[in-house]
Each structure stands twice: as C-alpha cells, then as structure tokens.
Amino acid sequence: MTTTKTMLVAFVLTLFFVISSVHCSDGTSGYGITEATKRCFTPAPCTRGLFYCQTFCSSLSAVLIGVCESGICCCILNQ
C-alpha cells in the first residue's frame, strides 16, 4: 500500500514537472492573426514634411516607420 502511494506521488510530481517544462509558442505560421501593421493619423504631421511624420511615428514606437500617403501620416510596422 505504501509503495502504491509513493509511486502515485512520484508519478504526479513527474507529470507536473514535465507539463511545466513544455514551452509553447503563441505565434502563428504564415500571416496569421497579428496586430495591425499600418495605422494612419490626421494630416497634421505631414504638413510639416516627411521627416516630422517619421519622427512622430518613431516617438510612438521604435519599430514604426512614418510615411506620408496622400497628405496623411501613416505609421507602418517595420518588419
């Protein structure tokens, strides 16, 4: 009886250890579901020129690139 309880406890602890050590990826293959790669703002940053639009986008995040499209500043995710 004692051996059975010991084996059961050892099995459960081993199972918990194995489950906790498994690393799962939350990424998806292909394009998948990702955050928006482009966000456009009011034309105010582009009225000062492309450099100001780029500065505006990089101030939001270091991975964004600013582009003026039809006078509207769009921040694009740098991939």
Coordinates of C-alpha atoms in Angstrom, one line a residue:
M1 CA 0.0 0.0 0.0
T2 CA 2.8 2.4 0.9
T3 CA 4.6 1.6 -2.4
T4 CA 1.5 2.4 -4.4
K5 CA 1.1 5.8 -2.7
T6 CA 4.7 6.6 -3.2
M7 CA 4.6 5.6 -6.9
L8 CA 1.4 7.7 -7.3
V9 CA 3.0 10.8 -5.7
A10 CA 6.2 10.3 -7.8
F11 CA 4.1 10.0 -11.0
V12 CA 2.1 13.1 -10.2
L13 CA 5.1 15.2 -9.4
T14 CA 6.9 14.0 -12.6
L15 CA 3.8 14.8 -14.6
F16 CA 3.7 18.3 -13.1
F17 CA 7.4 18.8 -13.9
V18 CA 7.0 17.7 -17.5
I19 CA 3.9 19.9 -18.1
S20 CA 5.6 22.9 -16.6
S21 CA 8.8 22.5 -18.6
V22 CA 7.0 22.3 -22.0
H23 CA 7.4 25.6 -23.9
C24 CA 4.5 26.6 -26.2
S25 CA 4.8 29.2 -28.9
D26 CA 1.9 31.7 -29.3
G27 CA 3.0 32.6 -32.8
T28 CA 1.1 31.5 -35.9
S29 CA 2.7 30.3 -39.1
G30 CA 2.2 32.4 -42.2
Y31 CA 0.5 35.7 -41.9
G32 CA -2.0 34.6 -39.2
I33 CA -3.6 37.0 -36.8
T34 CA -1.2 39.8 -35.9
E35 CA -1.6 43.3 -34.7
A36 CA -2.3 46.0 -37.3
T37 CA 0.7 46.7 -39.5
K38 CA -0.5 50.1 -40.5
R39 CA -2.2 53.0 -38.7
C40 CA -2.9 56.4 -40.2
F41 CA -3.4 59.6 -38.4
T42 CA -4.6 63.2 -39.2
P43 CA -2.6 65.0 -41.9
A44 CA -1.1 67.3 -39.2
P45 CA 2.3 65.5 -39.1
C46 CA 2.6 65.5 -42.9
T47 CA 2.0 69.3 -43.2
R48 CA 5.5 69.7 -41.7
G49 CA 7.1 67.2 -44.0
L50 CA 8.1 63.6 -44.2
F51 CA 10.7 63.9 -41.5
Y52 CA 8.2 65.1 -39.0
C53 CA 5.9 62.2 -39.8
Q54 CA 8.8 59.8 -39.3
T55 CA 9.7 61.5 -36.0
F56 CA 6.0 61.3 -34.9
C57 CA 5.8 57.5 -35.7
S58 CA 9.1 56.7 -34.0
S59 CA 8.0 58.6 -30.9
L60 CA 5.1 56.2 -30.7
S61 CA 7.2 53.1 -31.0
A62 CA 10.8 52.3 -32.1
V63 CA 9.5 49.7 -34.7
L64 CA 7.3 52.1 -36.6
I65 CA 8.2 53.9 -39.8
G66 CA 6.4 57.1 -40.9
V67 CA 5.1 57.5 -44.4
C68 CA 3.0 60.3 -45.9
E69 CA 0.3 58.9 -48.1
S70 CA -1.9 61.5 -49.9
G71 CA -1.0 64.0 -47.2
I72 CA -1.9 61.7 -44.3
C73 CA 0.8 60.4 -41.9
C74 CA 0.7 56.6 -41.7
C75 CA 2.8 54.6 -39.3
I76 CA 3.8 51.2 -40.7
L77 CA 5.2 48.3 -38.6
N78 CA 8.9 47.7 -39.7
Q79 CA 9.1 44.0 -40.5

